[in-house]
Amino acid sequence: ERIRVYAPATVANVACGFDIFGFAVNRPGDEIVLEKKEEAGIRIIEITGDDGRLPLDVAKNTAGIAIQKYLAHIGQEDQGFNLSLHKDMPLGSGLGSSAASAVAGVFAANELMGKPLTQQELLPFAMEGERVACGSAHADNVGPSLLGGFIIIRSYQPLDIIQIATPKDLYASIVHPHIEVNTKDARGILDKEISLSTTITQMGNVAGLVAGLLLPDYELIGRSLVDVIIEPSRAILIPQFAEVKAAAKVAGALGCSISGSGPSLFALSKGEEIANKVANAMKNQFALVGIDSDIFVSSVN
Ligand code: HSE
């Protein structure tokens, strides 16, 4: 028995929602081929698209860990699998690369085991993959990669995940500059304490973004795509950050911020045509200082 599963990249944080907001895009993404085998144990037989950088050791691989934790939970540790991982997305890009692998792995395993768990119930195992990859079991990449659409993590303990509707003309432009930022490092530089006034500003934007998506109100979405807590610390990790953000707005974006822990940036726009223009403007801005980048445009639903 064998299955092929694709899990998409994701934009986590979405400006104001550090560790609590994320949405899935159509591509890029990861593909896993999983096959049951007679003997116990997970064997990673092949990883492509990673330039040989990802560990074949199951205990260090996000997909391997996620499947192991899942099998332990359902009491089927003796079930063996051969796993092939095909990465069609950059590592360390801020697009949820480790999350997509974990999600594809655990989803594939659940299908082959006859679906004992629901899709929602698979989330904690994919989160364990994240813990291995970057030291924290955040769900704002695995959540949307697994469930699709725009996700709110209202609570981590207990886990309370909400999927909300998004306006039909909302598009994301993503630019991935060819520099690397490690999520663990990008979390390490964050301020551990914030002031009351900063908290109030951020809460206003969080509420505004959710309301803007649901109403829908594109202008409100744009006004709310502001992050006064995380972005100021992380912007220094991305050369040209302010200029690329400004270029996105000039090209018509509603707003722009860092995708996950960076270095990718995302912008939201009304309509695909503007989103394409915005993506090109962001790419051109990076090119001005000699930084190559890839762009992706996707609807946000
Ligand atoms: N919320 C996480 C962070 C996402 O910003 O560190 C990492 O991709």
Tab-separated table of C-alpha atoms in Angstrom, residues 6-228:
chain	number	residue	atom	x	y	z
A	6	TYR	CA	1.182	17.084	-1.205
A	7	ALA	CA	1.241	19.680	1.607
A	8	PRO	CA	1.424	23.394	0.773
A	9	ALA	CA	3.666	26.187	1.986
A	10	THR	CA	2.204	28.646	4.473
A	11	VAL	CA	2.534	32.247	5.567
A	12	ALA	CA	2.700	32.345	9.365
A	13	ASN	CA	2.124	35.339	11.666
A	14	VAL	CA	0.416	37.412	8.901
A	15	ALA	CA	1.985	40.568	10.378
A	16	CYS	CA	0.217	41.074	13.722
A	17	GLY	CA	-0.528	37.450	14.699
A	18	PHE	CA	2.793	36.040	15.912
A	19	ASP	CA	2.327	32.277	16.435
A	20	ILE	CA	-1.486	32.616	16.140
A	21	PHE	CA	-2.257	33.411	12.455
A	22	GLY	CA	-1.315	31.577	9.295
A	23	PHE	CA	-2.662	30.843	5.830
A	24	ALA	CA	-1.930	28.249	3.165
A	25	VAL	CA	-0.885	29.058	-0.396
A	26	ASN	CA	-1.340	26.929	-3.524
A	27	ARG	CA	2.343	26.414	-4.124
A	28	PRO	CA	5.192	25.799	-3.479
A	29	GLY	CA	4.927	22.722	-1.252
A	30	ASP	CA	6.273	19.303	-0.340
A	31	GLU	CA	5.373	15.866	-1.591
A	32	ILE	CA	5.730	12.662	0.370
A	33	VAL	CA	5.393	9.142	-0.937
A	34	LEU	CA	4.729	6.733	1.903
A	35	GLU	CA	4.578	2.967	1.615
A	36	LYS	CA	3.782	0.347	4.228
A	37	LYS	CA	6.514	-2.206	4.808
A	38	GLU	CA	6.616	-5.541	6.620
A	39	GLU	CA	9.213	-4.781	9.308
A	40	ALA	CA	8.695	-2.142	11.983
A	41	GLY	CA	10.428	1.217	11.741
A	42	ILE	CA	10.372	4.192	9.411
A	43	ARG	CA	13.025	4.263	6.729
A	44	ILE	CA	13.684	7.464	4.804
A	45	ILE	CA	14.730	6.099	1.450
A	46	GLU	CA	15.093	9.340	-0.452
A	47	ILE	CA	14.972	13.120	-0.071
A	48	THR	CA	15.133	15.292	-3.182
A	49	GLY	CA	15.185	19.063	-3.655
A	50	ASP	CA	17.143	19.845	-0.472
A	51	ASP	CA	20.689	19.766	-1.879
A	52	GLY	CA	21.447	16.942	0.524
A	53	ARG	CA	20.899	19.103	3.602
A	54	LEU	CA	18.062	17.352	5.378
A	55	PRO	CA	18.721	14.462	7.769
A	56	LEU	CA	17.813	10.933	6.690
A	57	ASP	CA	17.790	10.053	10.384
A	58	VAL	CA	14.099	9.600	11.271
A	59	ALA	CA	14.521	11.073	14.751
A	60	LYS	CA	15.805	14.329	13.253
A	61	ASN	CA	13.466	14.595	10.289
A	62	THR	CA	10.215	16.553	10.785
A	63	ALA	CA	8.145	14.062	8.791
A	64	GLY	CA	9.794	11.083	10.492
A	65	ILE	CA	9.194	12.469	13.986
A	66	ALA	CA	5.594	13.377	13.227
A	67	ILE	CA	4.840	9.847	11.968
A	68	GLN	CA	6.617	8.235	14.943
A	69	LYS	CA	4.600	10.280	17.452
A	70	TYR	CA	1.410	9.507	15.541
A	71	LEU	CA	2.068	5.735	15.501
A	72	ALA	CA	2.833	5.761	19.231
A	73	HIS	CA	-0.423	7.596	19.901
A	74	ILE	CA	-2.569	5.115	17.997
A	75	GLY	CA	-0.625	2.197	19.515
A	76	GLN	CA	0.771	0.947	16.184
A	77	GLU	CA	4.509	1.451	16.674
A	78	ASP	CA	5.140	-1.845	14.897
A	79	GLN	CA	3.863	-0.556	11.582
A	80	GLY	CA	6.824	0.140	9.283
A	81	PHE	CA	6.996	2.649	6.419
A	82	ASN	CA	9.318	3.587	3.585
A	83	LEU	CA	9.268	7.341	3.088
A	84	SER	CA	10.402	9.496	0.156
A	85	LEU	CA	10.328	13.269	0.541
A	86	HIS	CA	10.366	15.591	-2.457
A	87	LYS	CA	10.907	19.176	-1.450
A	88	ASP	CA	9.635	21.712	-3.924
A	89	MET	CA	10.277	24.642	-1.647
A	90	PRO	CA	13.280	26.367	-0.153
A	91	LEU	CA	14.562	25.543	3.331
A	92	GLY	CA	14.900	28.337	5.870
A	93	SER	CA	12.692	30.574	3.747
A	94	GLY	CA	9.900	31.474	6.170
A	95	LEU	CA	7.383	29.549	4.075
A	96	GLY	CA	6.861	26.687	6.492
A	97	SER	CA	9.141	24.151	4.866
A	98	SER	CA	9.559	21.957	7.944
A	99	ALA	CA	5.812	22.169	8.618
A	100	ALA	CA	4.802	21.042	5.119
A	101	SER	CA	6.962	17.911	5.417
A	102	ALA	CA	5.542	17.038	8.830
A	103	VAL	CA	1.976	17.590	7.633
A	104	ALA	CA	2.405	15.529	4.470
A	105	GLY	CA	3.998	12.715	6.500
A	106	VAL	CA	1.404	12.452	9.221
A	107	PHE	CA	-1.509	12.861	6.776
A	108	ALA	CA	-0.112	10.067	4.574
A	109	ALA	CA	0.388	7.756	7.560
A	110	ASN	CA	-3.166	8.348	8.799
A	111	GLU	CA	-4.585	7.523	5.350
A	112	LEU	CA	-2.597	4.276	5.147
A	113	MET	CA	-3.687	3.308	8.672
A	114	GLY	CA	-7.362	3.623	7.661
A	115	LYS	CA	-7.956	7.152	9.023
A	116	PRO	CA	-8.303	6.440	12.760
A	117	LEU	CA	-7.874	10.180	13.440
A	118	THR	CA	-9.559	13.240	11.945
A	119	GLN	CA	-7.503	15.882	10.156
A	120	GLN	CA	-7.761	18.221	13.188
A	121	GLU	CA	-6.534	15.436	15.465
A	122	LEU	CA	-3.349	15.067	13.414
A	123	LEU	CA	-2.190	18.556	14.327
A	124	PRO	CA	-0.300	17.820	17.592
A	125	PHE	CA	1.891	15.245	15.797
A	126	ALA	CA	2.816	17.656	13.015
A	127	MET	CA	3.606	20.222	15.734
A	128	GLU	CA	6.116	17.779	17.237
A	129	GLY	CA	7.916	17.871	13.895
A	130	GLU	CA	8.159	21.657	14.276
A	131	ARG	CA	9.626	21.277	17.734
A	132	VAL	CA	12.470	19.216	16.298
A	133	ALA	CA	13.047	21.599	13.401
A	134	CYS	CA	13.103	24.880	15.294
A	135	GLY	CA	12.816	24.280	18.999
A	136	SER	CA	9.201	25.345	19.372
A	137	ALA	CA	5.965	23.493	18.641
A	138	HIS	CA	4.136	26.434	17.069
A	139	ALA	CA	1.073	25.626	14.949
A	140	ASP	CA	0.790	28.650	12.669
A	141	ASN	CA	2.466	26.799	9.779
A	142	VAL	CA	1.301	23.224	10.391
A	143	GLY	CA	-2.280	24.385	11.085
A	144	PRO	CA	-2.936	26.001	7.703
A	145	SER	CA	-0.804	23.452	5.818
A	146	LEU	CA	-2.956	20.654	7.251
A	147	LEU	CA	-6.386	22.300	7.265
A	148	GLY	CA	-6.103	24.893	4.480
A	149	GLY	CA	-7.279	28.494	4.371
A	150	PHE	CA	-6.721	31.090	7.074
A	151	ILE	CA	-6.168	29.706	10.572
A	152	ILE	CA	-6.376	31.281	14.011
A	153	ILE	CA	-4.798	29.515	16.968
A	154	ARG	CA	-6.932	30.893	19.757
A	155	SER	CA	-5.168	28.790	22.377
A	156	TYR	CA	-2.231	26.383	22.560
A	157	GLN	CA	-3.244	24.779	25.854
A	158	PRO	CA	-5.661	23.345	25.172
A	159	LEU	CA	-5.206	23.534	21.426
A	160	ASP	CA	-8.077	25.538	19.933
A	161	ILE	CA	-7.853	26.133	16.201
A	162	ILE	CA	-10.324	28.086	14.113
A	163	GLN	CA	-10.492	28.222	10.332
A	164	ILE	CA	-12.086	31.414	9.045
A	165	ALA	CA	-13.399	32.469	5.663
A	166	THR	CA	-11.392	34.901	3.557
A	167	PRO	CA	-12.613	37.353	0.899
A	168	LYS	CA	-12.715	35.722	-2.531
A	169	ASP	CA	-10.504	38.352	-4.204
A	170	LEU	CA	-7.770	38.270	-1.592
A	171	TYR	CA	-4.393	37.305	-3.086
A	172	ALA	CA	-0.960	36.890	-1.567
A	173	SER	CA	2.275	37.856	-3.271
A	174	ILE	CA	5.306	36.134	-1.816
A	175	VAL	CA	8.903	36.966	-2.554
A	176	HIS	CA	11.668	34.658	-1.402
A	177	PRO	CA	15.055	36.388	-1.511
A	178	HIS	CA	17.978	33.989	-1.798
A	179	ILE	CA	19.282	34.476	1.700
A	180	GLU	CA	18.591	32.197	4.632
A	181	VAL	CA	17.195	32.899	8.082
A	182	ASN	CA	17.097	30.160	10.674
A	183	THR	CA	13.811	30.125	12.638
A	184	LYS	CA	15.536	29.253	15.910
A	185	ASP	CA	17.813	32.300	15.563
A	186	ALA	CA	14.942	34.536	14.449
A	187	ARG	CA	13.014	33.558	17.595
A	188	GLY	CA	16.066	34.013	19.796
A	189	ILE	CA	16.430	37.721	18.985
A	190	LEU	CA	12.883	38.644	20.021
A	191	ASP	CA	12.156	40.831	23.045
A	192	LYS	CA	10.704	38.686	25.813
A	193	GLU	CA	8.701	41.526	27.325
A	194	ILE	CA	6.529	44.159	25.724
A	195	SER	CA	4.840	47.251	27.053
A	196	LEU	CA	1.143	47.697	27.660
A	197	SER	CA	0.828	50.368	24.962
A	198	THR	CA	2.517	48.124	22.370
A	199	THR	CA	0.196	45.281	23.363
A	200	ILE	CA	-2.839	47.503	22.889
A	201	THR	CA	-1.707	48.546	19.399
A	202	GLN	CA	-1.100	44.921	18.414
A	203	MET	CA	-4.439	43.732	19.804
A	204	GLY	CA	-6.229	46.417	17.801
A	205	ASN	CA	-4.590	45.152	14.617
A	206	VAL	CA	-5.309	41.498	15.436
A	207	ALA	CA	-8.982	42.290	15.952
A	208	GLY	CA	-9.042	44.526	12.875
A	209	LEU	CA	-7.527	41.836	10.642
A	210	VAL	CA	-10.029	39.177	11.716
A	211	ALA	CA	-12.918	41.604	11.261
A	212	GLY	CA	-11.539	42.732	7.883
A	213	LEU	CA	-11.335	39.153	6.624
A	214	LEU	CA	-14.823	38.245	7.781
A	215	LEU	CA	-16.736	41.396	6.818
A	216	PRO	CA	-14.997	41.481	4.243
A	217	ASP	CA	-13.336	44.899	4.225
A	218	TYR	CA	-10.131	45.092	2.163
A	219	GLU	CA	-9.126	48.527	3.456
A	220	LEU	CA	-9.457	47.343	7.047
A	221	ILE	CA	-7.324	44.292	6.222
A	222	GLY	CA	-4.656	46.646	4.871
A	223	ARG	CA	-4.740	48.973	7.906
A	224	SER	CA	-4.444	45.968	10.223
A	225	LEU	CA	-1.414	44.354	8.556
A	226	VAL	CA	0.879	46.077	11.026
A	227	ASP	CA	3.224	44.343	13.455
A	228	VAL	CA	4.734	46.503	16.208
